[in-house]
Amino acid sequence: DTAVSQTPKYLVTQMGNDKSIKCEQNLGHDTMYWYKQDSKKFLKIMFSYNNKELIINETVPNRFSPKSPDKAHLNLHINSLELGDSAVYFCATSSGGRRGTDTQYFGPGTRLTVL
Amino acid sequence: GDSVTQMEGPVTLSEEAFLTINCTYTATGYPSLFWYVQYPGEGLQLLLKATKADDKGSNKGFEATYRKETTSFHLEKGSVQVSDSAVYFCALLANEKLTFGTGTRLTIIP
């Protein structure tokens, strides 16, 4: 079984559309994250959730809204997609909470292309 | 804020060459340090980690030592293989937030 899975793997859509990316983990971890990797491969955290509670919310447009229906899932909904949203989005999980030393495990990524 | 500075790539080496990818960091407190690897078309995989000063992380022939005095976590491997071709990311973890370096693309030629 894949520990951290994301769907879809590829997403091609038009500007202005609304889309969602799903993340599921079967590691029993408490904390889940979304990262964005741009075309230059630079990775930056967007959000983190601990036990369904939002912990980290970096400076991300409010068109991006994470939703955690339960501890094993963290979905990313994006409204009114823009060209600049094209990137690879990675979900990650860790067992920690707030201990700050726990390894984060990444999903395979979702490549979003906005036309 | 926290930051990670990584050796600019791309790096091209011949098989069996010695590899060093430099990484230095700036952080308040005592972060944990990581190297992640991204093979072509794949997600990020943890390569190795170190959680305190003087710890050495190692995996698959790669090593890195947490040096607090020089705020560094350089990645080394004694003899690289073609299969090591990938993008390598140095990262620090503090307050649950992973901060990444810009990544170093490594290509190994036979």
Short mmCIF file of C-alpha atoms in Angstrom, two decimals:
data_model
loop_
_atom_site.label_atom_id
_atom_site.label_comp_id
_atom_site.label_asym_id
_atom_site.label_seq_id
_atom_site.Cartn_x
_atom_site.Cartn_y
_atom_site.Cartn_z
CA ASP A 1 0.00 0.00 0.00
CA THR A 2 1.22 3.48 -0.83
CA ALA A 3 1.82 5.41 2.39
CA VAL A 4 0.90 8.87 1.04
CA SER A 5 -1.18 9.00 -2.10
CA GLN A 6 -2.42 11.90 -4.17
CA THR A 7 -5.05 12.15 -6.88
CA PRO A 8 -4.93 13.08 -9.61
CA LYS A 9 -1.32 12.71 -10.71
CA TYR A 10 -1.82 15.17 -13.55
CA LEU A 11 -4.40 17.92 -13.84
CA VAL A 12 -4.79 20.15 -16.89
CA THR A 13 -7.45 22.83 -16.73
CA GLN A 14 -8.46 26.24 -18.00
CA MET A 15 -7.92 29.55 -16.24
CA GLY A 16 -10.83 30.50 -14.03
CA ASN A 17 -11.87 26.93 -13.21
CA ASP A 18 -12.13 25.48 -9.70
CA LYS A 19 -10.31 22.23 -8.98
CA SER A 20 -9.42 19.95 -6.07
CA ILE A 21 -6.44 17.75 -5.32
CA LYS A 22 -6.84 14.93 -2.82
CA CYS A 23 -4.32 13.48 -0.40
CA GLU A 24 -4.68 10.36 1.71
CA GLN A 25 -2.24 8.77 4.14
CA ASN A 26 -2.34 5.38 5.82
CA LEU A 27 0.56 5.97 8.19
CA GLY A 28 -1.63 7.04 11.10
CA HIS A 29 0.19 10.38 11.22
CA ASP A 30 -1.31 13.38 12.99
CA THR A 31 0.01 16.14 10.77
CA MET A 32 -0.44 16.72 7.06
CA TYR A 33 1.01 19.39 4.78
CA TRP A 34 0.74 20.88 1.32
CA TYR A 35 3.82 22.11 -0.53
CA LYS A 36 4.14 23.83 -3.89
CA GLN A 37 7.08 23.17 -6.22
CA ASP A 38 7.51 25.75 -8.95
CA SER A 39 9.05 25.35 -12.38
CA LYS A 40 12.53 25.97 -10.95
CA LYS A 41 12.02 23.09 -8.52
CA PHE A 42 11.78 25.43 -5.53
CA LEU A 43 9.63 23.90 -2.75
CA LYS A 44 7.63 25.98 -0.32
CA ILE A 45 5.16 25.03 2.37
CA MET A 46 1.60 26.24 1.96
CA PHE A 47 -0.39 24.71 4.82
CA SER A 48 -0.24 22.20 7.61
CA TYR A 49 -3.00 20.53 9.60
CA ASN A 50 -2.67 18.69 12.89
CA ASN A 51 -5.62 16.49 13.81
CA LYS A 52 -7.84 18.42 11.43
CA GLU A 53 -6.77 21.78 12.86
CA LEU A 54 -4.98 24.36 10.69
CA ILE A 55 -1.51 24.99 12.14
CA ILE A 56 0.54 26.65 9.41
CA ASN A 57 -0.90 28.96 6.80
CA GLU A 58 1.80 30.64 4.78
CA THR A 59 1.13 33.63 2.59
CA VAL A 60 -1.06 31.85 0.09
CA PRO A 61 -3.92 33.49 -1.85
CA ASN A 62 -7.29 32.79 -0.28
CA ARG A 63 -8.28 31.10 -3.53
CA PHE A 64 -6.49 28.10 -1.98
CA SER A 65 -8.46 26.36 0.73
CA PRO A 66 -7.32 23.18 2.45
CA LYS A 67 -9.95 20.86 3.86
CA SER A 68 -9.35 18.00 6.24
CA PRO A 69 -12.43 15.78 6.56
CA ASP A 70 -10.55 13.40 8.85
CA LYS A 71 -7.06 12.73 10.10
CA ALA A 72 -6.14 10.62 7.08
CA HIS A 73 -7.12 13.14 4.42
CA LEU A 74 -6.10 16.66 3.49
CA ASN A 75 -7.56 18.01 0.28
CA LEU A 76 -6.60 21.21 -1.50
CA HIS A 77 -9.28 23.17 -3.27
CA ILE A 78 -8.30 25.97 -5.64
CA ASN A 79 -10.80 28.54 -6.91
CA SER A 80 -10.47 30.71 -10.00
CA LEU A 81 -7.27 29.09 -11.22
CA GLU A 82 -4.58 31.36 -12.64
CA LEU A 83 -1.63 30.67 -14.92
CA GLY A 84 0.75 31.17 -12.01
CA ASP A 85 -0.84 28.29 -10.14
CA SER A 86 0.80 25.86 -12.55
CA ALA A 87 3.18 23.82 -10.40
CA VAL A 88 3.63 20.45 -8.77
CA TYR A 89 1.77 20.17 -5.47
CA PHE A 90 3.05 17.75 -2.86
CA CYS A 91 1.23 16.42 0.14
CA ALA A 92 3.32 15.31 3.12
CA THR A 93 2.69 13.81 6.55
CA SER A 94 4.51 13.48 9.84
CA SER A 95 3.78 11.80 13.11
CA GLY A 96 4.65 14.79 15.29
CA GLY A 97 2.60 17.35 16.21
CA ARG A 98 4.74 20.08 17.52
CA ARG A 99 7.96 18.31 18.39
CA GLY A 100 9.71 19.70 15.37
CA THR A 101 11.97 16.71 14.77
CA ASP A 102 9.62 14.38 12.99
CA THR A 103 10.39 13.35 9.47
CA GLN A 104 7.94 14.36 6.79
CA TYR A 105 6.97 11.78 4.19
CA PHE A 106 5.88 13.00 0.78
CA GLY A 107 3.30 11.88 -1.71
CA PRO A 108 4.13 11.47 -5.42
CA GLY A 109 2.91 14.95 -6.35
CA THR A 110 0.18 16.36 -8.57
CA ARG A 111 1.29 18.29 -11.63
CA LEU A 112 -1.20 21.09 -12.23
CA THR A 113 -1.14 22.88 -15.57
CA VAL A 114 -3.37 25.91 -16.06
CA LEU A 115 -3.93 26.92 -19.68
CA GLY B 1 13.65 33.64 9.18
CA ASP B 2 15.03 30.16 8.57
CA SER B 3 16.85 29.55 5.31
CA VAL B 4 18.90 26.91 3.52
CA THR B 5 21.60 27.66 0.97
CA GLN B 6 22.57 24.88 -1.32
CA MET B 7 25.25 24.43 -3.92
CA GLU B 8 24.09 25.65 -7.31
CA GLY B 9 23.77 23.02 -9.95
CA PRO B 10 23.73 21.32 -12.22
CA VAL B 11 26.51 18.97 -11.20
CA THR B 12 27.79 16.41 -13.69
CA LEU B 13 30.16 13.65 -12.61
CA SER B 14 31.52 10.45 -14.03
CA GLU B 15 30.51 7.15 -12.50
CA GLU B 16 32.58 6.22 -9.40
CA ALA B 17 33.57 9.85 -8.78
CA PHE B 18 33.40 11.41 -5.30
CA LEU B 19 30.40 13.61 -4.65
CA THR B 20 29.99 16.61 -2.37
CA ILE B 21 26.94 18.83 -2.40
CA ASN B 22 27.30 21.74 -0.01
CA CYS B 23 24.50 22.90 2.25
CA THR B 24 24.50 25.62 4.90
CA TYR B 25 21.62 26.88 6.96
CA THR B 26 20.41 29.77 9.07
CA ALA B 27 17.98 29.04 11.85
CA THR B 28 17.06 30.11 15.33
CA GLY B 29 17.23 27.28 17.82
CA TYR B 30 18.28 23.75 16.93
CA PRO B 31 16.66 22.47 13.78
CA SER B 32 16.70 18.95 12.42
CA LEU B 33 18.43 18.63 9.06
CA PHE B 34 17.48 16.48 6.09
CA TRP B 35 18.48 15.51 2.61
CA TYR B 36 15.66 14.58 0.27
CA VAL B 37 16.08 13.18 -3.24
CA GLN B 38 13.75 13.55 -6.20
CA TYR B 39 14.28 11.07 -9.03
CA PRO B 40 13.01 12.06 -12.49
CA GLY B 41 9.23 12.15 -12.60
CA GLU B 42 8.85 11.12 -8.97
CA GLY B 43 8.07 12.66 -5.60
CA LEU B 44 10.46 13.46 -2.79
CA GLN B 45 12.07 10.66 -0.85
CA LEU B 46 13.89 11.05 2.42
CA LEU B 47 17.54 10.19 1.89
CA LEU B 48 18.96 10.83 5.36
CA LYS B 49 18.57 13.02 8.41
CA ALA B 50 20.29 14.27 11.55
CA THR B 51 18.52 15.72 14.54
CA LYS B 52 21.32 17.19 16.62
CA ALA B 53 24.85 18.54 16.39
CA ASP B 54 27.55 16.03 15.39
CA ASP B 55 24.95 13.45 14.33
CA LYS B 56 25.79 11.72 11.06
CA GLY B 57 22.99 10.60 8.79
CA SER B 58 23.70 7.88 6.25
CA ASN B 59 21.83 5.86 3.66
CA LYS B 60 22.64 4.15 0.34
CA GLY B 61 26.29 5.18 0.62
CA PHE B 62 25.43 8.85 1.19
CA GLU B 63 26.50 10.62 4.38
CA ALA B 64 26.05 14.04 5.95
CA THR B 65 27.19 15.34 9.34
CA TYR B 66 25.34 18.04 11.29
CA ARG B 67 27.99 20.69 11.97
CA LYS B 68 26.66 23.35 14.32
CA GLU B 69 29.88 25.36 14.36
CA THR B 70 29.79 25.87 10.61
CA THR B 71 25.98 25.57 10.27
CA SER B 72 26.49 23.02 7.54
CA PHE B 73 25.13 19.65 6.44
CA HIS B 74 27.12 18.72 3.34
CA LEU B 75 26.12 15.60 1.43
CA GLU B 76 28.87 13.18 0.38
CA LYS B 77 29.20 9.89 -1.41
CA GLY B 78 32.43 8.10 -2.13
CA SER B 79 31.53 6.53 -5.46
CA VAL B 80 28.47 7.66 -7.38
CA GLN B 81 26.44 5.54 -9.77
CA VAL B 82 24.32 6.41 -12.79
CA SER B 83 21.25 5.58 -10.69
CA ASP B 84 22.12 8.45 -8.32
CA SER B 85 21.14 10.96 -11.01
CA ALA B 86 18.40 13.06 -9.41
CA VAL B 87 17.70 16.40 -7.77
CA TYR B 88 18.90 16.64 -4.17
CA PHE B 89 17.30 18.96 -1.63
CA CYS B 90 18.75 20.02 1.69
CA ALA B 91 16.12 21.02 4.24
CA LEU B 92 15.79 22.10 7.84
CA LEU B 93 12.86 21.39 10.12
CA ALA B 94 11.96 23.84 12.84
CA ASN B 95 8.55 24.44 14.42
CA GLU B 96 7.12 21.74 12.19
CA LYS B 97 7.98 23.70 9.09
CA LEU B 98 10.36 22.27 6.50
CA THR B 99 12.42 24.90 4.72
CA PHE B 100 14.10 23.68 1.57
CA GLY B 101 17.15 24.71 -0.37
CA THR B 102 16.78 25.34 -4.08
CA GLY B 103 17.83 21.81 -5.04
CA THR B 104 20.91 20.55 -6.86
CA ARG B 105 20.52 18.56 -10.04
CA LEU B 106 23.06 15.75 -10.22
CA THR B 107 23.80 13.87 -13.43
CA ILE B 108 26.13 10.88 -13.45
CA ILE B 109 27.55 9.81 -16.78
CA PRO B 110 28.80 6.25 -17.40
#
